[in-house]
Amino acid sequence: MEKLTIDSIAARKVLDSRGNPTIEVDVVVQDKRRVRAGFGRAAAPRGASKGKHEVIAFPRGGVDVSTEAVRKIVAPKLIGKIADRQGEIDLLLHELDGTPNFSKLGGNVAVAISAAVAKAAASARGMLLFKYLGGGQAVRLPYPLGNVLGGGAHAGKQAPDIQEFLSIPVGAISFVDAASANSQVHKKVKGLLEQKNETFTGGKGDEGAWAPNLNNLDALEVVARACEEVVGEVGFEMRPALDVASSSLYDTKKQKHVYEREGVSRDQGEQIDFILGLIETYKLFYVEDPMHEEDFDGFAELTRKAGKRCLICGDDLFVTNVGRIQKGIKAGAANAVLIKPNQIGTLSDTLAAVKLAKKHDYVPVMSHRSGETPDETIAHLAVAWGCPLIKTGVAGGERVAKLNELIRIEEKLGAKAKMGMLR
Ligand code: PGA
Ligand code: ZN
């Protein structure tokens, strides 16, 4: 097949689900004779509880500086380059930025360009992105982690200190059933909250999870009960899970995790015991960021004690960065890695993180951010790279955009489709 080259790159400021500005990039590729052409569009998400070691989302001056940089610096260098050579495109993005953390261009610019180039190349070849990136091996659908109740940095002060209370339909045999089961839990949680708390207004946090005036344990109780009730309806196993997002709770001076709403502070040992207790009592399938982002040792102790029966996942700890994942593997710090492409900046860097995780039997978990657009790229990345889990919310257009794309991918794969391998 003839080589495809990048013909044009355009960047614009668009809005994310919080109404904050982010960047969207359009890429057109074509072959020399201009017979075959492809178009790719990708938008970058934005986090609220960002890890300290993530790349910089936007340079000083924000999205406008980034769009200008695409026009003046990036587009002139990328136009004419071969679109299928993702590694070279991504390397060039690093060179044009020239800093270790994308602080000149912005990691969000890099990730949007990187993804838009891949999408354009896939479209010119008449392929869906998951197939273009993953080939014939890409037949496994991820289990969706559904954020059904939330607090922390994604909701108001009276909501729980823990950021995300999730459900996982671990027994589902198809993606569409799995996604529907999470929606049932989300609905069930609303009903239980209305019974429990007369003043519940139906308010939601940034990811569409209910944000009630409840403490952590009452919230977990509600989610665990909702999961149990849905098990009775769907007939397969559902388990509760948490993203503690501990870095948002951690006070470096006090060296404690401060649960403001609960009025409790926990040092490393107390935090480990607290989480171990929750894993036991509620049969948690997955706990993300149980310890703060520098605490490799605390993570390791928890993984030693609970890693056989629960996935211990690092988000802010690893920030999709191979150097930090390597450090974690050495320390035995976890058994799962959250994968957020915009934490690291390009598809190639993201794939390197997934490969390293898999090589060491750490489960890669593809993930959205709290600020999202309807961009569906991560649905394809999860299937292409064989991530057994995806965290992409349950409710709201920007969340269901990914779920619905996975439903379409499952349909496209037909009889070949299988659910991911969890352990
Ligand atoms: P974010 O957090 O607000 O940084 O996207 C989501 C998460 O902690 O998983
Ligand atoms: Zn997280």
Short mmCIF file of C-alpha atoms and ligand atoms in Angstrom, two decimals:
data_model
loop_
_atom_site.label_atom_id
_atom_site.label_comp_id
_atom_site.label_asym_id
_atom_site.label_seq_id
_atom_site.Cartn_x
_atom_site.Cartn_y
_atom_site.Cartn_z
CA MET A 1 0.00 0.00 0.00
CA GLU A 2 1.17 3.50 -0.80
CA LYS A 3 2.63 5.59 1.97
CA LEU A 4 0.34 8.03 3.70
CA THR A 5 1.67 11.47 4.55
CA ILE A 6 0.28 14.16 6.81
CA ASP A 7 -1.40 16.80 4.68
CA SER A 8 -2.78 19.19 7.28
CA ILE A 9 -3.08 19.72 11.03
CA ALA A 10 -5.50 22.15 12.63
CA ALA A 11 -6.06 22.80 16.33
CA ARG A 12 -8.91 24.60 18.06
CA LYS A 13 -10.09 25.43 21.53
CA VAL A 14 -13.19 23.45 22.54
CA LEU A 15 -15.02 22.88 25.83
CA ASP A 16 -14.76 19.89 28.11
CA SER A 17 -17.53 18.43 30.28
CA ARG A 18 -16.86 20.98 33.05
CA GLY A 19 -17.07 23.80 30.52
CA ASN A 20 -13.32 24.36 30.71
CA PRO A 21 -11.27 24.92 27.58
CA THR A 22 -9.30 22.08 26.07
CA ILE A 23 -7.78 21.32 22.68
CA GLU A 24 -9.15 19.44 19.68
CA VAL A 25 -6.99 18.53 16.70
CA ASP A 26 -7.95 17.61 13.11
CA VAL A 27 -5.49 15.76 10.92
CA VAL A 28 -5.80 14.94 7.22
CA VAL A 29 -3.52 12.35 5.61
CA GLN A 30 -3.24 11.26 1.99
CA ASP A 31 -1.16 9.21 -0.38
CA LYS A 32 1.09 10.71 -3.04
CA ARG A 33 -1.41 10.46 -5.85
CA ARG A 34 -4.11 11.92 -3.62
CA VAL A 35 -6.37 8.94 -4.29
CA ARG A 36 -6.67 7.78 -0.71
CA ALA A 37 -7.29 10.23 2.09
CA GLY A 38 -8.14 9.97 5.76
CA PHE A 39 -9.37 12.28 8.50
CA GLY A 40 -8.77 11.99 12.23
CA ARG A 41 -10.05 14.14 15.07
CA ALA A 42 -9.05 13.86 18.72
CA ALA A 43 -9.67 16.00 21.80
CA ALA A 44 -7.69 15.94 25.04
CA PRO A 45 -9.35 15.48 28.44
CA ARG A 46 -8.43 17.27 31.70
CA GLY A 47 -8.04 15.95 35.23
CA ALA A 48 -8.93 17.59 38.55
CA SER A 49 -7.03 15.32 40.92
CA LYS A 50 -3.88 15.34 38.84
CA GLY A 51 -0.72 13.52 39.84
CA LYS A 52 2.32 15.64 40.68
CA HIS A 53 4.43 13.72 38.17
CA GLU A 54 2.14 14.00 35.16
CA VAL A 55 3.27 15.94 32.11
CA ILE A 56 1.99 19.54 31.97
CA ALA A 57 -1.48 19.65 30.33
CA PHE A 58 -1.09 23.16 28.88
CA PRO A 59 1.76 25.64 28.95
CA ARG A 60 1.46 28.97 30.73
CA GLY A 61 -1.15 31.00 28.83
CA GLY A 62 -3.37 27.95 28.38
CA VAL A 63 -5.06 26.49 25.33
CA ASP A 64 -4.61 29.59 23.16
CA VAL A 65 -0.83 29.35 23.49
CA SER A 66 -1.08 25.68 22.54
CA THR A 67 -3.20 26.21 19.42
CA GLU A 68 -0.78 28.90 18.30
CA ALA A 69 2.14 26.51 18.89
CA VAL A 70 0.43 23.87 16.74
CA ARG A 71 0.05 26.38 13.91
CA LYS A 72 3.54 27.86 14.11
CA ILE A 73 5.77 25.08 15.45
CA VAL A 74 4.18 21.65 15.11
CA ALA A 75 2.20 21.70 11.85
CA PRO A 76 5.06 22.96 9.65
CA LYS A 77 7.31 20.15 10.91
CA LEU A 78 4.75 17.34 10.83
CA ILE A 79 3.21 18.04 7.43
CA GLY A 80 4.73 15.69 4.87
CA LYS A 81 5.76 13.12 7.48
CA ILE A 82 4.63 9.49 7.08
CA ALA A 83 1.48 9.05 9.12
CA ASP A 84 1.81 5.31 9.86
CA ARG A 85 5.11 5.80 11.61
CA GLN A 86 3.56 6.60 14.96
CA GLY A 87 6.84 6.19 16.83
CA GLU A 88 8.57 8.79 14.65
CA ILE A 89 5.64 11.23 14.89
CA ASP A 90 5.63 10.93 18.67
CA LEU A 91 9.40 11.31 18.89
CA LEU A 92 9.17 14.45 16.80
CA LEU A 93 6.55 15.83 19.21
CA HIS A 94 9.03 15.29 22.04
CA GLU A 95 11.81 16.99 20.06
CA LEU A 96 9.66 19.97 19.13
CA ASP A 97 8.72 20.39 22.77
CA GLY A 98 12.25 19.88 24.04
CA THR A 99 11.33 19.52 27.72
CA PRO A 100 10.97 16.33 29.80
CA ASN A 101 7.34 17.03 30.68
CA PHE A 102 5.82 18.67 27.60
CA SER A 103 5.81 22.00 29.39
CA LYS A 104 6.39 23.98 26.18
CA LEU A 105 3.69 22.52 23.93
CA GLY A 106 1.47 20.94 26.57
CA GLY A 107 0.91 17.20 27.01
CA ASN A 108 -2.69 17.68 25.95
CA VAL A 109 -1.51 19.05 22.60
CA ALA A 110 0.83 16.11 22.12
CA VAL A 111 -1.82 13.53 22.99
CA ALA A 112 -4.46 15.10 20.72
CA ILE A 113 -2.05 15.26 17.76
CA SER A 114 -0.70 11.77 18.39
CA ALA A 115 -4.22 10.28 18.50
CA ALA A 116 -5.55 12.33 15.58
CA VAL A 117 -2.66 11.15 13.35
CA ALA A 118 -3.40 7.50 14.22
CA LYS A 119 -7.12 8.01 13.61
CA ALA A 120 -6.48 9.68 10.23
CA ALA A 121 -4.14 6.87 9.15
CA ALA A 122 -6.69 4.26 10.24
CA SER A 123 -9.47 6.01 8.34
CA ALA A 124 -7.38 6.25 5.15
CA ARG A 125 -6.84 2.49 5.36
CA GLY A 126 -10.56 1.96 5.91
CA MET A 127 -9.92 0.47 9.34
CA LEU A 128 -11.31 1.14 12.77
CA LEU A 129 -8.69 2.49 15.16
CA PHE A 130 -8.62 -0.58 17.42
CA LYS A 131 -7.89 -2.80 14.45
CA TYR A 132 -5.32 -0.43 12.96
CA LEU A 133 -3.40 -0.30 16.25
CA GLY A 134 -4.05 -3.82 17.53
CA GLY A 135 -4.41 -6.01 14.44
CA GLY A 136 -6.10 -9.41 14.50
CA GLN A 137 -5.21 -10.01 18.16
CA ALA A 138 -7.47 -7.20 19.29
CA VAL A 139 -10.64 -9.13 20.12
CA ARG A 140 -11.01 -8.64 23.88
CA LEU A 141 -13.39 -6.10 25.38
CA PRO A 142 -12.50 -4.51 28.73
CA TYR A 143 -14.66 -4.83 31.83
CA PRO A 144 -16.03 -1.35 32.58
CA LEU A 145 -15.37 0.17 36.00
CA GLY A 146 -18.45 2.28 36.69
CA ASN A 147 -18.18 5.31 38.95
CA VAL A 148 -21.60 5.33 40.63
CA LEU A 149 -21.04 7.48 43.73
CA GLY A 150 -18.36 10.06 44.30
CA GLY A 151 -16.77 12.71 46.43
CA GLY A 152 -13.26 14.09 46.90
CA ALA A 153 -12.02 16.52 44.26
CA HIS A 154 -14.96 15.69 41.96
CA ALA A 155 -17.81 16.84 44.22
CA GLY A 156 -18.84 19.32 46.93
CA LYS A 157 -17.69 19.52 50.54
CA GLN A 158 -20.44 17.38 52.09
CA ALA A 159 -19.82 14.45 49.74
CA PRO A 160 -17.56 11.58 50.93
CA ASP A 161 -13.78 12.13 51.20
CA ILE A 162 -13.12 9.12 48.96
CA GLN A 163 -13.23 10.16 45.32
CA GLU A 164 -14.89 7.24 43.54
CA PHE A 165 -17.11 4.33 44.56
CA LEU A 166 -17.33 2.01 41.60
CA SER A 167 -18.95 -1.21 40.44
CA ILE A 168 -17.35 -3.91 38.28
CA PRO A 169 -19.46 -6.51 36.47
CA VAL A 170 -16.73 -9.16 36.72
CA GLY A 171 -19.07 -12.00 35.76
CA ALA A 172 -20.46 -10.44 32.57
CA ILE A 173 -19.90 -12.36 29.37
CA SER A 174 -20.48 -9.46 27.00
CA PHE A 175 -19.57 -5.79 27.08
CA VAL A 176 -23.08 -4.58 26.42
CA ASP A 177 -24.36 -6.57 29.42
CA ALA A 178 -21.48 -5.32 31.54
CA ALA A 179 -22.11 -1.65 30.71
CA SER A 180 -25.86 -2.06 31.24
CA ALA A 181 -25.27 -3.69 34.63
CA ASN A 182 -23.20 -0.70 35.77
CA SER A 183 -26.07 1.59 34.73
CA GLN A 184 -28.43 -0.53 36.79
CA VAL A 185 -26.16 -0.10 39.81
CA HIS A 186 -26.08 3.66 39.18
CA LYS A 187 -29.90 3.77 39.17
CA LYS A 188 -30.14 1.51 42.19
CA VAL A 189 -27.71 3.72 44.13
CA LYS A 190 -29.96 6.71 43.45
CA GLY A 191 -32.97 4.85 44.86
CA LEU A 192 -31.06 3.78 47.96
CA LEU A 193 -29.79 7.32 48.52
CA GLU A 194 -33.32 8.70 48.31
CA GLN A 195 -34.43 6.21 50.97
CA LYS A 196 -31.45 6.91 53.19
CA ASN A 197 -31.30 10.65 52.98
CA GLU A 198 -34.40 12.82 52.62
CA THR A 199 -32.35 15.83 51.59
CA PHE A 200 -30.66 14.05 48.67
CA THR A 201 -31.20 16.33 45.68
CA GLY A 202 -30.01 13.97 42.96
CA GLY A 203 -26.81 15.98 42.63
CA LYS A 204 -23.88 14.50 40.71
CA GLY A 205 -20.14 15.06 40.67
CA ASP A 206 -17.92 15.75 37.66
CA GLU A 207 -18.10 12.20 36.30
CA GLY A 208 -21.85 11.72 36.65
CA ALA A 209 -21.59 9.76 39.91
CA TRP A 210 -24.12 10.63 42.63
CA ALA A 211 -22.68 13.07 45.16
CA PRO A 212 -24.64 12.62 48.39
CA ASN A 213 -24.13 14.07 51.83
CA LEU A 214 -22.74 10.84 53.29
CA ASN A 215 -19.63 9.58 55.01
CA ASN A 216 -17.32 7.06 53.36
CA LEU A 217 -18.62 3.94 55.07
CA ASP A 218 -22.30 4.73 54.51
CA ALA A 219 -21.50 5.47 50.87
CA LEU A 220 -19.66 2.18 50.44
CA GLU A 221 -22.50 0.36 52.16
CA VAL A 222 -24.95 1.80 49.63
CA VAL A 223 -22.79 0.85 46.63
CA ALA A 224 -22.12 -2.67 47.95
CA ARG A 225 -25.84 -3.19 48.50
CA ALA A 226 -26.71 -1.84 45.05
CA CYS A 227 -24.18 -4.25 43.51
CA GLU A 228 -25.71 -7.17 45.42
CA GLU A 229 -29.23 -6.27 44.32
CA VAL A 230 -28.13 -5.99 40.68
CA VAL A 231 -26.43 -9.40 40.91
CA GLY A 232 -29.87 -10.79 41.72
CA GLU A 233 -31.29 -9.16 38.59
CA VAL A 234 -28.55 -9.83 36.03
CA GLY A 235 -27.40 -13.21 37.35
CA PHE A 236 -23.66 -12.57 37.20
CA GLU A 237 -21.09 -11.36 39.71
CA MET A 238 -20.73 -7.63 40.39
CA ARG A 239 -18.21 -6.31 42.90
CA PRO A 240 -17.64 -2.91 44.48
CA ALA A 241 -14.39 -0.98 44.03
CA LEU A 242 -12.80 2.32 45.11
CA ASP A 243 -10.56 5.08 43.84
CA VAL A 244 -9.39 6.61 47.11
CA ALA A 245 -7.32 9.26 45.24
CA SER A 246 -5.19 9.47 48.38
CA SER A 247 -2.87 12.19 47.10
CA SER A 248 -5.84 14.59 47.31
CA LEU A 249 -6.24 13.67 51.00
CA TYR A 250 -2.57 13.62 51.96
CA ASP A 251 -1.10 16.41 54.07
CA THR A 252 2.67 16.29 53.54
CA LYS A 253 3.43 18.38 56.63
CA LYS A 254 1.35 16.21 58.96
CA GLN A 255 2.32 13.08 57.00
CA LYS A 256 -1.25 11.93 57.27
CA HIS A 257 -4.21 11.21 55.04
CA VAL A 258 -6.75 13.77 56.22
CA TYR A 259 -10.40 12.72 55.91
CA GLU A 260 -11.95 16.14 56.48
CA ARG A 261 -15.58 15.17 56.33
CA GLU A 262 -15.02 12.23 58.64
CA GLY A 263 -12.81 14.29 60.95
CA VAL A 264 -10.14 11.57 60.97
CA SER A 265 -6.45 11.60 59.98
CA ARG A 266 -4.55 8.41 59.19
CA ASP A 267 -0.81 7.87 59.05
CA GLN A 268 0.71 5.26 56.74
CA GLY A 269 0.02 2.28 59.02
CA GLU A 270 -3.51 3.42 59.87
CA GLN A 271 -4.27 4.04 56.21
CA ILE A 272 -3.11 0.52 55.29
CA ASP A 273 -5.25 -1.00 58.05
CA PHE A 274 -8.25 1.10 57.05
CA ILE A 275 -8.03 -0.01 53.41
CA LEU A 276 -7.40 -3.65 54.36
CA GLY A 277 -10.54 -3.53 56.50
CA LEU A 278 -12.59 -2.18 53.58
CA ILE A 279 -11.22 -4.84 51.21
CA GLU A 280 -12.21 -7.58 53.67
CA THR A 281 -15.62 -6.26 54.68
CA TYR A 282 -16.86 -5.28 51.24
CA LYS A 283 -14.98 -7.84 49.10
CA LEU A 284 -13.54 -5.01 47.04
CA PHE A 285 -12.33 -6.17 43.66
CA TYR A 286 -10.15 -3.13 42.99
CA VAL A 287 -8.68 -0.23 44.96
CA GLU A 288 -6.96 2.66 43.18
CA ASP A 289 -4.50 5.01 44.85
CA PRO A 290 -5.03 3.67 48.38
CA MET A 291 -1.85 5.49 49.42
CA HIS A 292 -0.48 8.89 48.32
CA GLU A 293 1.61 9.39 45.20
CA GLU A 294 5.08 9.07 46.77
CA ASP A 295 4.33 6.13 49.03
CA PHE A 296 5.78 3.17 47.09
CA ASP A 297 6.45 1.37 50.40
CA GLY A 298 2.90 1.73 51.69
CA PHE A 299 1.58 0.50 48.34
CA ALA A 300 3.96 -2.47 48.53
CA GLU A 301 2.85 -3.42 52.04
CA LEU A 302 -0.80 -3.28 51.05
CA THR A 303 -0.12 -5.32 47.89
CA ARG A 304 1.73 -7.94 49.95
CA LYS A 305 -1.21 -8.19 52.32
CA ALA A 306 -4.16 -7.97 49.91
CA GLY A 307 -2.81 -8.31 46.35
CA LYS A 308 -3.95 -11.91 46.00
CA ARG A 309 -7.63 -11.04 46.43
CA CYS A 310 -7.80 -7.44 45.24
CA LEU A 311 -6.33 -5.36 42.43
CA ILE A 312 -4.21 -2.58 43.88
CA CYS A 313 -3.90 0.07 41.17
CA GLY A 314 -1.55 3.04 40.93
CA ASP A 315 -2.81 6.19 39.20
CA ASP A 316 -1.04 9.25 40.67
CA LEU A 317 1.69 6.85 41.81
CA PHE A 318 2.61 5.80 38.26
CA VAL A 319 1.17 8.59 36.04
CA THR A 320 1.48 6.24 33.00
CA ASN A 321 5.23 6.81 33.20
CA VAL A 322 7.51 3.82 32.48
CA GLY A 323 10.18 5.09 34.87
CA ARG A 324 7.73 5.22 37.76
CA ILE A 325 6.09 1.92 36.78
CA GLN A 326 9.56 0.31 36.76
CA LYS A 327 10.22 1.67 40.23
CA GLY A 328 6.86 0.26 41.35
CA ILE A 329 7.56 -3.16 39.88
CA LYS A 330 10.88 -3.29 41.72
CA ALA A 331 9.17 -2.43 44.99
CA GLY A 332 6.17 -4.73 44.38
CA ALA A 333 4.05 -1.63 44.81
CA ALA A 334 0.84 -2.74 43.04
CA ASN A 335 -0.66 -5.27 40.66
CA ALA A 336 -2.49 -2.85 38.33
CA VAL A 337 -1.60 0.40 36.55
CA LEU A 338 -4.01 3.14 35.53
CA ILE A 339 -3.38 4.19 31.93
CA LYS A 340 -4.25 7.79 31.06
CA PRO A 341 -2.74 8.83 27.72
CA ASN A 342 -2.67 12.53 28.58
CA GLN A 343 -0.67 11.86 31.76
CA ILE A 344 2.28 11.01 29.54
CA GLY A 345 1.54 12.77 26.23
CA THR A 346 1.69 10.40 23.23
CA LEU A 347 0.27 7.07 22.08
CA SER A 348 3.77 5.57 21.88
CA ASP A 349 4.57 6.50 25.49
CA THR A 350 1.18 5.16 26.57
CA LEU A 351 1.73 1.87 24.75
CA ALA A 352 5.15 1.52 26.37
CA ALA A 353 3.47 1.82 29.78
CA VAL A 354 0.86 -0.82 28.86
CA LYS A 355 3.55 -3.21 27.58
CA LEU A 356 5.70 -2.83 30.67
CA ALA A 357 2.71 -3.41 32.94
CA LYS A 358 1.66 -6.55 31.06
CA LYS A 359 5.18 -7.96 30.99
CA HIS A 360 5.17 -7.93 34.79
CA ASP A 361 1.57 -9.14 35.22
CA TYR A 362 0.34 -5.74 36.30
CA VAL A 363 -3.19 -5.24 34.93
CA PRO A 364 -3.33 -2.16 32.67
CA VAL A 365 -6.54 -0.18 33.25
CA MET A 366 -7.41 2.28 30.47
CA SER A 367 -8.94 5.45 31.89
CA HIS A 368 -10.79 8.66 31.13
CA ARG A 369 -10.25 11.90 33.10
CA SER A 370 -12.81 13.75 35.17
CA GLY A 371 -12.98 16.50 32.52
CA GLU A 372 -13.85 14.76 29.24
CA THR A 373 -15.23 15.36 25.76
CA PRO A 374 -17.21 12.87 23.66
CA ASP A 375 -13.90 11.74 22.13
CA GLU A 376 -13.99 7.94 22.03
CA THR A 377 -10.29 7.18 21.41
CA ILE A 378 -9.67 5.37 24.72
CA ALA A 379 -12.33 2.77 23.87
CA HIS A 380 -10.21 1.75 20.88
CA LEU A 381 -6.93 1.89 22.80
CA ALA A 382 -8.30 -0.47 25.47
CA VAL A 383 -9.24 -3.09 22.86
CA ALA A 384 -6.16 -2.54 20.66
CA TRP A 385 -3.75 -3.00 23.55
CA GLY A 386 -5.68 -5.67 25.45
CA CYS A 387 -6.46 -3.73 28.64
CA PRO A 388 -8.78 -5.98 30.70
CA LEU A 389 -10.42 -3.00 32.45
CA ILE A 390 -11.55 0.46 31.40
CA LYS A 391 -12.60 3.25 33.75
CA THR A 392 -14.85 5.59 31.87
CA GLY A 393 -17.87 6.43 34.03
CA VAL A 394 -21.50 5.43 33.68
CA ALA A 395 -23.63 8.51 33.07
CA GLY A 396 -23.33 11.62 30.89
CA GLY A 397 -22.73 11.99 27.16
CA GLU A 398 -18.94 12.20 27.44
CA ARG A 399 -18.89 8.95 29.47
CA VAL A 400 -21.37 6.91 27.42
CA ALA A 401 -19.53 8.01 24.24
CA LYS A 402 -16.78 5.54 25.21
CA LEU A 403 -19.19 2.84 26.40
CA ASN A 404 -21.26 3.03 23.24
CA GLU A 405 -18.14 2.89 21.08
CA LEU A 406 -17.15 -0.32 22.90
CA ILE A 407 -20.63 -1.71 22.23
CA ARG A 408 -20.07 -0.95 18.52
CA ILE A 409 -16.63 -2.57 18.61
CA GLU A 410 -18.14 -5.66 20.22
CA GLU A 411 -20.75 -5.79 17.49
CA LYS A 412 -18.09 -5.36 14.81
CA LEU A 413 -16.02 -8.22 16.25
CA GLY A 414 -19.08 -10.46 16.24
CA ALA A 415 -18.38 -14.07 17.18
CA LYS A 416 -14.68 -13.27 17.71
CA ALA A 417 -15.43 -10.90 20.62
CA LYS A 418 -14.41 -12.01 24.12
CA MET A 419 -14.23 -10.25 27.44
CA GLY A 420 -10.77 -9.36 28.79
CA MET A 421 -8.60 -11.61 30.93
CA LEU A 422 -8.68 -10.16 34.40
CA ARG A 423 -6.19 -12.30 36.34
P1 PGA B 1 -8.79 13.23 37.42
O1 PGA B 1 -8.98 11.96 38.35
O2 PGA B 1 -9.71 14.24 38.03
O3 PGA B 1 -7.35 13.62 37.63
O4 PGA B 1 -9.12 12.89 36.03
C1 PGA B 1 -9.54 10.77 37.97
C2 PGA B 1 -8.86 9.70 38.75
O5 PGA B 1 -8.26 9.98 39.82
O6 PGA B 1 -8.86 8.54 38.34
ZN ZN B 2 -7.47 7.92 40.26
#
